[in-house]
Short mmCIF file of C-alpha atoms in Angstrom, two decimals:
data_model
loop_
_atom_site.label_atom_id
_atom_site.label_comp_id
_atom_site.label_asym_id
_atom_site.label_seq_id
_atom_site.Cartn_x
_atom_site.Cartn_y
_atom_site.Cartn_z
CA UNK X 1461 -0.30 0.12 0.03
CA UNK X 1462 1.11 3.38 -0.15
CA UNK X 1463 1.77 5.67 2.44
CA UNK X 1464 0.32 8.96 3.18
CA UNK X 1465 3.02 12.39 2.45
CA UNK X 1466 4.96 14.24 4.95
CA UNK X 1467 2.56 17.48 5.44
CA UNK X 1468 3.67 20.58 8.01
CA UNK X 1469 1.97 20.97 10.89
CA UNK X 1470 -0.40 23.09 10.11
CA UNK X 1471 -2.04 21.43 7.83
CA UNK X 1472 -2.06 18.04 9.93
CA UNK X 1473 -5.53 18.39 11.42
CA UNK X 1474 -6.49 18.94 7.57
CA UNK X 1475 -4.70 16.03 6.03
CA UNK X 1476 -6.20 12.54 8.35
CA UNK X 1477 -3.28 10.14 8.83
CA UNK X 1478 -3.51 6.50 7.50
CA UNK X 1479 -5.78 4.61 7.95
CA UNK X 1480 -8.36 5.67 6.83
CA UNK X 1481 -11.55 6.87 4.28
CA UNK X 1482 -9.20 8.34 1.45
CA UNK X 1483 -6.76 5.06 1.32
CA UNK X 1484 -9.23 2.94 -0.47
CA UNK X 1485 -12.21 5.18 -1.64
CA UNK X 1486 -13.89 2.75 -4.29
CA UNK X 1487 -14.24 0.81 -1.89
CA UNK X 1488 -15.92 3.99 0.59
CA UNK X 1489 -18.04 4.13 -2.25
CA UNK X 1490 -18.85 1.66 -2.84
CA UNK X 1491 -19.89 0.95 0.73
CA UNK X 1492 -20.89 4.67 1.98
CA UNK X 1493 -23.07 7.24 -0.67
CA UNK X 1494 -23.25 5.23 -3.83
CA UNK X 1495 -23.37 1.97 -1.97
CA UNK X 1496 -27.54 1.64 -2.98
CA UNK X 1497 -27.26 3.27 -6.79
CA UNK X 1498 -24.53 1.07 -8.25
CA UNK X 1499 -22.64 -0.97 -5.64
CA UNK X 1500 -22.38 -5.32 -7.39
CA UNK X 1501 -20.98 -6.26 -4.66
CA UNK X 1502 -19.61 -9.51 -3.34
CA UNK X 1503 -19.41 -9.83 0.46
CA UNK X 1504 -16.15 -7.96 0.52
CA UNK X 1505 -15.93 -6.87 -3.30
CA UNK X 1506 -17.44 -4.69 -5.58
CA UNK X 1507 -17.22 -3.35 -8.57
CA UNK X 1508 -19.08 -0.15 -10.66
CA UNK X 1509 -21.51 -1.40 -13.55
CA UNK X 1510 -19.09 -1.03 -16.32
CA UNK X 1511 -20.21 1.95 -17.80
CA UNK X 1512 -20.25 4.16 -15.09
CA UNK X 1513 -16.89 3.70 -13.38
CA UNK X 1514 -14.87 1.45 -14.72
CA UNK X 1515 -13.27 0.39 -11.14
CA UNK X 1516 -13.62 -2.68 -8.17
CA UNK X 1517 -12.55 -2.92 -5.17
CA UNK X 1518 -11.53 -5.06 -2.67
CA UNK X 1519 -12.06 -4.17 0.91
CA UNK X 1520 -8.88 -4.70 2.27
CA UNK X 1521 -5.60 -5.63 -0.36
CA UNK X 1522 -4.42 -8.69 1.43
CA UNK X 1523 -7.19 -10.37 2.14
CA UNK X 1524 -6.74 -13.47 0.35
CA UNK X 1525 -11.52 -13.49 1.07
CA UNK X 1526 -11.88 -10.43 -0.87
CA UNK X 1527 -9.78 -11.53 -4.00
CA UNK X 1528 -11.94 -14.72 -3.88
CA UNK X 1529 -15.83 -12.36 -3.64
CA UNK X 1530 -13.56 -10.47 -6.43
CA UNK X 1531 -13.58 -13.01 -8.03
CA UNK X 1532 -16.38 -14.36 -7.55
CA UNK X 1533 -18.08 -10.91 -8.84
CA UNK X 1534 -16.01 -10.55 -12.27
CA UNK X 1535 -15.94 -13.80 -13.51
CA UNK X 1536 -13.10 -15.70 -15.00
CA UNK X 1537 -10.82 -14.28 -16.66
CA UNK X 1538 -11.76 -10.47 -16.93
CA UNK X 1539 -10.55 -7.19 -16.48
CA UNK X 1540 -11.08 -5.11 -13.73
CA UNK X 1541 -9.20 -1.44 -12.85
CA UNK X 1542 -7.94 -1.06 -9.07
CA UNK X 1543 -6.81 1.27 -7.46
CA UNK X 1544 -4.69 1.38 -4.39
CA UNK X 1545 -3.06 -1.45 -5.13
CA UNK X 1546 0.28 -2.51 -4.92
CA UNK X 1547 0.14 -6.29 -5.61
CA UNK X 1548 -2.36 -8.74 -6.87
CA UNK X 1549 -2.58 -12.91 -5.09
CA UNK X 1550 -0.79 -16.09 -7.78
CA UNK X 1551 -3.17 -16.70 -10.39
CA UNK X 1552 -3.91 -12.46 -11.46
CA UNK X 1553 -2.29 -11.68 -14.33
CA UNK X 1554 -1.99 -7.82 -14.45
CA UNK X 1555 -1.84 -5.66 -17.49
CA UNK X 1556 -1.21 -2.07 -17.51
CA UNK X 1557 0.19 -0.39 -14.43
CA UNK X 1558 0.20 3.52 -13.63
CA UNK X 1559 1.16 5.83 -10.98
CA UNK X 1560 -0.88 8.51 -9.27
CA UNK X 1561 -1.98 11.19 -6.84
CA UNK X 1562 -4.30 12.57 -4.55
CA UNK X 1563 -4.30 15.72 -3.71
CA UNK X 1564 -6.72 17.16 -0.86
CA UNK X 1565 -8.69 21.35 -0.70
CA UNK X 1566 -7.13 22.17 2.80
CA UNK X 1567 -7.20 25.24 0.63
CA UNK X 1568 -9.18 25.40 -1.79
CA UNK X 1569 -11.48 28.62 -2.32
CA UNK X 1570 -14.85 27.32 -3.58
CA UNK X 1571 -17.21 29.78 -5.08
CA UNK X 1572 -21.05 29.32 -7.75
CA UNK X 1573 -19.79 30.91 -11.09
CA UNK X 1574 -22.84 32.06 -12.67
CA UNK X 1575 -21.81 31.32 -16.35
CA UNK X 1576 -22.00 27.34 -15.04
CA UNK X 1577 -23.93 24.53 -16.85
CA UNK X 1578 -26.21 21.72 -15.05
CA UNK X 1579 -25.51 18.25 -16.91
CA UNK X 1580 -27.66 16.69 -17.21
CA UNK X 1581 -27.65 13.40 -19.51
CA UNK X 1582 -29.07 15.06 -22.85
CA UNK X 1583 -25.61 16.44 -22.73
CA UNK X 1584 -23.58 13.01 -22.38
CA UNK X 1585 -22.91 12.91 -26.10
CA UNK X 1586 -21.68 16.63 -26.27
CA UNK X 1587 -19.11 15.46 -23.03
CA UNK X 1588 -18.33 12.69 -24.80
CA UNK X 1589 -17.23 14.36 -27.81
CA UNK X 1590 -15.53 16.97 -25.39
CA UNK X 1591 -13.75 14.24 -23.28
CA UNK X 1592 -12.56 12.96 -26.64
CA UNK X 1593 -10.41 16.14 -27.85
CA UNK X 1594 -9.47 16.70 -24.27
CA UNK X 1595 -8.53 12.98 -22.68
CA UNK X 1596 -8.28 13.99 -19.20
CA UNK X 1597 -9.26 10.30 -17.77
CA UNK X 1598 -12.36 7.96 -18.28
CA UNK X 1599 -15.26 8.62 -18.43
CA UNK X 1600 -18.34 6.65 -19.65
CA UNK X 1601 -21.62 7.97 -20.75
CA UNK X 1602 -23.81 7.11 -17.03
CA UNK X 1603 -20.41 8.45 -15.56
CA UNK X 1604 -22.29 12.07 -14.75
CA UNK X 1605 -25.39 10.24 -12.70
CA UNK X 1606 -22.26 10.12 -10.03
CA UNK X 1607 -22.93 13.28 -8.77
CA UNK X 1608 -22.90 16.68 -9.86
CA UNK X 1609 -21.09 17.90 -13.16
CA UNK X 1610 -20.83 21.46 -14.06
CA UNK X 1611 -20.24 23.06 -17.70
CA UNK X 1612 -19.65 26.92 -19.59
CA UNK X 1613 -20.72 26.95 -23.10
CA UNK X 1614 -19.07 29.66 -26.08
CA UNK X 1615 -21.88 30.42 -28.72
CA UNK X 1616 -23.56 27.15 -26.50
CA UNK X 1617 -20.82 24.49 -27.98
CA UNK X 1618 -19.88 23.24 -24.56
CA UNK X 1619 -16.26 24.07 -23.69
CA UNK X 1620 -15.25 23.26 -20.27
CA UNK X 1621 -16.54 20.50 -17.54
CA UNK X 1622 -15.43 19.56 -14.14
CA UNK X 1623 -17.73 17.21 -11.74
CA UNK X 1624 -18.16 15.02 -9.27
CA UNK X 1625 -17.42 11.18 -9.15
CA UNK X 1626 -16.42 9.04 -5.90
CA UNK X 1627 -18.35 10.01 -3.03
CA UNK X 1628 -17.10 9.08 0.43
CA UNK X 1629 -18.01 9.74 4.16
CA UNK X 1630 -17.20 13.48 4.20
CA UNK X 1631 -15.62 14.53 0.05
CA UNK X 1632 -16.34 13.89 -2.35
CA UNK X 1633 -13.11 13.89 -5.69
CA UNK X 1634 -14.02 16.43 -7.86
CA UNK X 1635 -13.26 15.09 -11.78
CA UNK X 1636 -12.73 15.23 -15.02
CA UNK X 1637 -11.34 18.55 -15.21
CA UNK X 1638 -11.19 19.89 -19.13
CA UNK X 1639 -10.74 22.69 -21.62
CA UNK X 1640 -10.99 22.51 -24.80
CA UNK X 1641 -7.76 23.55 -26.47
CA UNK X 1642 -8.76 26.73 -28.99
CA UNK X 1643 -10.15 27.86 -24.59
CA UNK X 1644 -7.50 26.76 -22.39
CA UNK X 1645 -5.41 29.96 -20.40
CA UNK X 1646 -9.02 31.36 -19.84
CA UNK X 1647 -8.86 29.91 -16.28
CA UNK X 1648 -11.66 27.77 -16.91
CA UNK X 1649 -10.78 25.06 -15.65
CA UNK X 1650 -9.51 27.50 -11.59
CA UNK X 1651 -13.67 28.66 -12.20
CA UNK X 1652 -15.57 24.98 -12.18
CA UNK X 1653 -13.89 23.22 -9.67
CA UNK X 1654 -14.28 26.26 -7.87
CA UNK X 1655 -17.73 25.98 -8.70
CA UNK X 1656 -17.74 22.01 -8.38
CA UNK X 1657 -16.26 23.01 -4.91
CA UNK X 1658 -18.75 25.45 -3.38
CA UNK X 1659 -21.78 22.53 -4.39
CA UNK X 1660 -19.04 19.91 -1.99
CA UNK X 1661 -18.42 22.48 0.72
CA UNK X 1662 -22.31 22.94 1.17
CA UNK X 1663 -22.98 19.50 2.01
CA UNK X 1664 -20.17 20.03 4.61
CA UNK X 1665 -18.19 17.33 2.57
CA UNK X 1666 -14.41 18.75 1.76
CA UNK X 1667 -12.66 18.12 -1.87
CA UNK X 1668 -10.58 15.89 -3.45
CA UNK X 1669 -9.12 14.63 -6.69
CA UNK X 1670 -7.09 12.02 -7.92
CA UNK X 1671 -4.33 13.33 -11.22
CA UNK X 1672 -1.61 10.92 -13.10
CA UNK X 1673 1.12 11.76 -11.51
CA UNK X 1674 2.98 12.30 -14.58
CA UNK X 1675 0.71 14.95 -15.34
CA UNK X 1676 2.74 17.51 -13.38
CA UNK X 1677 0.85 20.61 -15.74
CA UNK X 1678 -2.19 19.80 -13.80
CA UNK X 1679 -1.47 18.76 -10.31
CA UNK X 1680 0.23 22.88 -10.35
CA UNK X 1681 -2.56 23.69 -11.02
CA UNK X 1682 -4.61 22.40 -9.03
CA UNK X 1683 -1.60 22.80 -5.63
CA UNK X 1684 -1.57 26.87 -7.06
CA UNK X 1685 -5.35 26.56 -5.98
CA UNK X 1686 -5.71 24.84 -2.75
CA UNK X 1687 -4.95 21.51 -3.11
CA UNK X 1688 -2.52 19.30 -1.27
CA UNK X 1689 -0.81 16.34 -2.33
CA UNK X 1690 -1.96 13.60 -0.09
CA UNK X 1691 -1.01 10.17 -1.02
CA UNK X 1692 0.68 8.48 -3.69
CA UNK X 1693 -1.05 5.84 -5.73
CA UNK X 1694 -1.19 2.98 -7.82
CA UNK X 1695 -3.35 1.91 -11.35
CA UNK X 1696 -3.02 -1.83 -11.60
CA UNK X 1697 -5.65 -3.02 -14.65
CA UNK X 1698 -5.76 -7.03 -13.65
CA UNK X 1699 -6.94 -9.65 -15.35
CA UNK X 1700 -9.08 -12.45 -13.06
CA UNK X 1701 -8.17 -16.08 -13.11
CA UNK X 1702 -9.28 -18.10 -15.34
CA UNK X 1703 -10.63 -21.14 -12.85
CA UNK X 1704 -11.72 -20.42 -9.10
CA UNK X 1705 -8.12 -19.91 -6.87
CA UNK X 1706 -8.87 -22.60 -4.19
CA UNK X 1707 -7.54 -21.32 -0.50
CA UNK X 1708 -4.18 -22.18 -1.18
CA UNK X 1709 -2.92 -19.89 -4.24
CA UNK X 1710 -5.88 -16.84 -3.08
CA UNK X 1711 -3.19 -16.31 -0.06
CA UNK X 1712 -0.35 -16.47 -2.01
CA UNK X 1713 1.18 -13.62 -3.23
CA UNK X 1714 4.28 -13.30 -5.30
#
């Protein structure tokens, strides 16, 4: 497991130490605020529907029973995405990996923006077109159902957006922050992040977000807005075993 980043003393109270709900946010969301509407679950494993968010989670990455439950949930030889897991049990195949960072809004100024518009299911084709031009991360046909998504239009055309993805007790993730290349440099992403954060703060929650570790431009923007690095994390793309692992295999780690 990745470890919490050391922070200055004046920020320690704003960013709780591990273990913490943000250490396993997909699991926390699927067993918390998103449980009733989105969770597909077997025991100590859960996942989002394939058209909502392409991630699964286990309650505890070192628990063989949780991985056995995930295999039951997904089936044999299936591809899954998992956050915050460094190694998988014997019989599971890692087919891809990436490094990410998690940041929390310790001193983010949140404020509504009168020019933003609420985006919904009818806007999905246009959202997907913007996502295709900007590649901010995974966004599927029903991702917009996860929370509030806001956009900015220019002459009726969607040119920038941001919204809420994972919701865990006390926290909401800001995601899908993107701006059409022709309209960058105007502060649209900043306005949208602050506007989405305003809705989160109105619920008494704290904003957080994830970014690819190599996306230094985005990380610098978020830090300038008042986000603080909390931890580094691993994102794995894994294939489930072709057969149900036995007790000895399920408990064996490389």
